[in-house]
CSV table of C-alpha atoms in Angstrom, one decimal:
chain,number,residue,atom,x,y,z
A,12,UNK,CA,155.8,158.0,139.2
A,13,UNK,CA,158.1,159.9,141.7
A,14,UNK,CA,154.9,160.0,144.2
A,15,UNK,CA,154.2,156.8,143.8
A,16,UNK,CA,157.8,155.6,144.6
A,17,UNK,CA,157.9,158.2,147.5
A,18,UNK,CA,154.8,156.3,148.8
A,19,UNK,CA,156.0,153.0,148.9
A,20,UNK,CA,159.1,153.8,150.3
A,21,UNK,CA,157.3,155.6,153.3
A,22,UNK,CA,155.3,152.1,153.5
A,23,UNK,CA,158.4,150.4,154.0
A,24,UNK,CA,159.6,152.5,156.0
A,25,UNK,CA,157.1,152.4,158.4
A,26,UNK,CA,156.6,148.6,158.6
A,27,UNK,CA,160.8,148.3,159.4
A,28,UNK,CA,159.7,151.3,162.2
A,29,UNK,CA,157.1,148.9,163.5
A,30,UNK,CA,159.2,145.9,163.7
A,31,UNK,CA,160.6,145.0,167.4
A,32,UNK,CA,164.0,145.8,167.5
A,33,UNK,CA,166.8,143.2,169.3
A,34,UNK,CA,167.5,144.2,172.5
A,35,UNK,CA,170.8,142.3,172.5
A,36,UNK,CA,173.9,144.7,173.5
A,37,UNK,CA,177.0,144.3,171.3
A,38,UNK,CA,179.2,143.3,174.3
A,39,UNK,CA,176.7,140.0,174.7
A,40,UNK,CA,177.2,138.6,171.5
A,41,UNK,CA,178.8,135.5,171.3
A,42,UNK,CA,182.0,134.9,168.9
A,43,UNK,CA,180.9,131.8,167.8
A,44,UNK,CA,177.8,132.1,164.8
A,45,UNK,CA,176.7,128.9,165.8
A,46,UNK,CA,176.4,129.6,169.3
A,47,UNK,CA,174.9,133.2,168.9
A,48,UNK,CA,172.4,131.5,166.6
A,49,UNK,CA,171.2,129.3,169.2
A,50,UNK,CA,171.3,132.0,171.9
A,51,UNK,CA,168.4,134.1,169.3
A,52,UNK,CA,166.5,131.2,168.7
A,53,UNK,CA,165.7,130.4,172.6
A,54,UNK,CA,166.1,133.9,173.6
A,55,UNK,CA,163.1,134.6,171.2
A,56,UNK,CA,161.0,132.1,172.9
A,57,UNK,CA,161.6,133.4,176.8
A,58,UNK,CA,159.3,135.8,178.1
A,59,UNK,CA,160.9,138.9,179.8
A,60,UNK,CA,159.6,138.4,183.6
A,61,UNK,CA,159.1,142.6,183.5
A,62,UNK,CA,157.9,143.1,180.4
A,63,UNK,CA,156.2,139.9,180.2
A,64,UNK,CA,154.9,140.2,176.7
A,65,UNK,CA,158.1,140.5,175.1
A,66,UNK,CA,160.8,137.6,174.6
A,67,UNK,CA,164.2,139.0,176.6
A,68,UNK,CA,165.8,139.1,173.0
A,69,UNK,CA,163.6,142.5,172.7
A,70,UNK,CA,163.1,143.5,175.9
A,71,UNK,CA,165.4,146.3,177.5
A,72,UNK,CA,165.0,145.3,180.9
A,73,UNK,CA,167.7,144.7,183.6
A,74,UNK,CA,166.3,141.4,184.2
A,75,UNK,CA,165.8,140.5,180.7
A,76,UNK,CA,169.7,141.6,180.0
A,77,UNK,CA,170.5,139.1,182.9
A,78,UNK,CA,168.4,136.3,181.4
A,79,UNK,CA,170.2,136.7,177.6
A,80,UNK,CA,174.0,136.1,179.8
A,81,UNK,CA,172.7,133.1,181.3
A,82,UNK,CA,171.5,131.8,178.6
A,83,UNK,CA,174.9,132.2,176.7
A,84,UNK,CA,176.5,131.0,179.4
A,85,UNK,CA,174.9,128.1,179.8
A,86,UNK,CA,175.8,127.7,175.9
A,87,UNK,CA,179.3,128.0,176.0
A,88,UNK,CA,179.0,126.0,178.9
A,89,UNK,CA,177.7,123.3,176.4
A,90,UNK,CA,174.8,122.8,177.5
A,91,UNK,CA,171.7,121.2,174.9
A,92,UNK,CA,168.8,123.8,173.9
A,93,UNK,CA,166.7,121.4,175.9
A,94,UNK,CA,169.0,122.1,178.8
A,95,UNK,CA,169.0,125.4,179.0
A,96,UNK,CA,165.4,125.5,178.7
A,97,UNK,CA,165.0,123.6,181.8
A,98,UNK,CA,167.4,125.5,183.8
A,99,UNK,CA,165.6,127.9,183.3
A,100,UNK,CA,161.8,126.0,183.9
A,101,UNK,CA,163.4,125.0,186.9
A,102,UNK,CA,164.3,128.6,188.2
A,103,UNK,CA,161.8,130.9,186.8
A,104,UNK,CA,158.8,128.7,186.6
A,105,UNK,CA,156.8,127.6,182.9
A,106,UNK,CA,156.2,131.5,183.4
A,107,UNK,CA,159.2,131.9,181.6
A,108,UNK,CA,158.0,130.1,178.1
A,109,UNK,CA,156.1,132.5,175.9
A,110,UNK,CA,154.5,128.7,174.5
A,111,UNK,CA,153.7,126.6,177.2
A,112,UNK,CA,155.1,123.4,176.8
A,113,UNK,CA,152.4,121.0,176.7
A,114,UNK,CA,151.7,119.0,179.8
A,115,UNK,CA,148.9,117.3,182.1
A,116,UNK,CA,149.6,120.9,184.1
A,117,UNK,CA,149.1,122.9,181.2
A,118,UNK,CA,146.2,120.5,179.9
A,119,UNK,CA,142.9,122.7,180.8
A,120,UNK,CA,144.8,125.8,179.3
A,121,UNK,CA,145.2,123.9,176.3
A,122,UNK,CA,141.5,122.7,176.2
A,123,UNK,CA,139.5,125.1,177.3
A,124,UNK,CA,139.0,127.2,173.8
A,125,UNK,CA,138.3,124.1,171.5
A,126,UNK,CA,136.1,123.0,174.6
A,127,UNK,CA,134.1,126.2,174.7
A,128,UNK,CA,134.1,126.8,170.5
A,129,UNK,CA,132.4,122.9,170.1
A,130,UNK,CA,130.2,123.3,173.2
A,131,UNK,CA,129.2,126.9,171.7
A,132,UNK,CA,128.1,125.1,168.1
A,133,UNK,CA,126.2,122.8,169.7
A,134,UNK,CA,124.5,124.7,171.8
A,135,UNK,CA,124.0,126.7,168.5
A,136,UNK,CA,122.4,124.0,166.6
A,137,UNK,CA,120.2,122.8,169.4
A,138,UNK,CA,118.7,125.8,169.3
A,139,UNK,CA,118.2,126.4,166.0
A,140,UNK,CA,117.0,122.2,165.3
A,141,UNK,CA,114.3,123.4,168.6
A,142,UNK,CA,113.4,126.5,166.5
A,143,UNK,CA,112.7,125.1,163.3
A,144,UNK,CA,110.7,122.2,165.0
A,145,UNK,CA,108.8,124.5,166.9
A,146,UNK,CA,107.8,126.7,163.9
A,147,UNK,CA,106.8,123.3,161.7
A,148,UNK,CA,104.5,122.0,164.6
A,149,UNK,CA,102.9,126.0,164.7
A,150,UNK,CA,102.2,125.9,161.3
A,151,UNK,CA,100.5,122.3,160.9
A,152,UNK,CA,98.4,122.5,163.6
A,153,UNK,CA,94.9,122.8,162.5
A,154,UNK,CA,92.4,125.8,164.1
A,155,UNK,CA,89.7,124.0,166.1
A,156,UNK,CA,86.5,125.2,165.0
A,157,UNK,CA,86.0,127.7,167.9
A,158,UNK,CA,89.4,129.2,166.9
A,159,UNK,CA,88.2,129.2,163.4
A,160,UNK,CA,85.1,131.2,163.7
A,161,UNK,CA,87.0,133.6,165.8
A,162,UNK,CA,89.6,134.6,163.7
A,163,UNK,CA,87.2,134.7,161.1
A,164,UNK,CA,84.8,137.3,163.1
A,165,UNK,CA,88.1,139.6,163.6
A,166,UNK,CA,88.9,139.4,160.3
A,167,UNK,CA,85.8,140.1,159.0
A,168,UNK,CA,85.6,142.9,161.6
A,169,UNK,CA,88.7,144.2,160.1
A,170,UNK,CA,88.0,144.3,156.7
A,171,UNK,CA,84.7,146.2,157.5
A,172,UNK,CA,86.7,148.8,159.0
């Protein structure tokens, strides 16, 4: 039982290990709950610009740092989520989204995979429909009689063998 309880606690403790840790200093939180909540949620969807897989709310980069003070300041500043978010479109590019926002720009990125999985499929089962038709005309097509007494000579060669 004690081994057992040992293992899962190693478990856990290795999943909380695996989890990102925030990136967020002490001296940039926000006194306001409300406002520090909003902070997370958009600094959660901004892509660090060095790090560039990682949202600047786990990132440890300089840049990222300067990126998590803007954004609260634009906050306190009261500005919307929506705002903010644009600010920032507008300085760092859609780059800075880690979820594109959906737009005739962002259209072909957006299309591309279901394009290429329904185009794949078909091409799929026109194969396979040419396959199958191809195997049902072999085996209904009748041996002329030339054809006929030749297989019929090779397997009779074969048998006497």
């Amino acid at each position: 039982m004690r081994n057992i309880l040992l293992a899962i606690l190693a478990g856990l403790a290795v999943i909380l290990a695996a989890l990102p840790a925030s990136a967020v200093a002490p001296d940039e939180i926000l006194d306001d709950p409300a406002l520090e909540q909003r902070a997370r949620e958009l600094s959660a969807n901004l892509r660090c610009m060095v790090c560039q897989n990682q949202s600047i709310d786990d990132s440890d980069a300089p840049l990222a740092k300067d990126l998590r003070v803007l954004v609260r300041e634009r906050l306190v500043a009261g500005d919307t989520n929506a705002e903010v978010i644009d600010y920032l479109v507008a300085r760092y590019g859609e780059f800075v989204l880690l979820k594109p926002r959906f737009s005739w720009n962002t259209f072909l990125l957006w299309a591309v995979a279901p394009l290429a999985l329904l185009l794949g499929g078909a091409a799929l089962l026109i194969a396979a429909r040419r396959r199958t038709r191809t195997l049902a005309t072999a085996r209904t097509m009748a041996l002329s009689d030339k054809e006929q007494a030749d297989l019929d000579r090779i397997l009779a060669d074969e048998s006497a063998r």
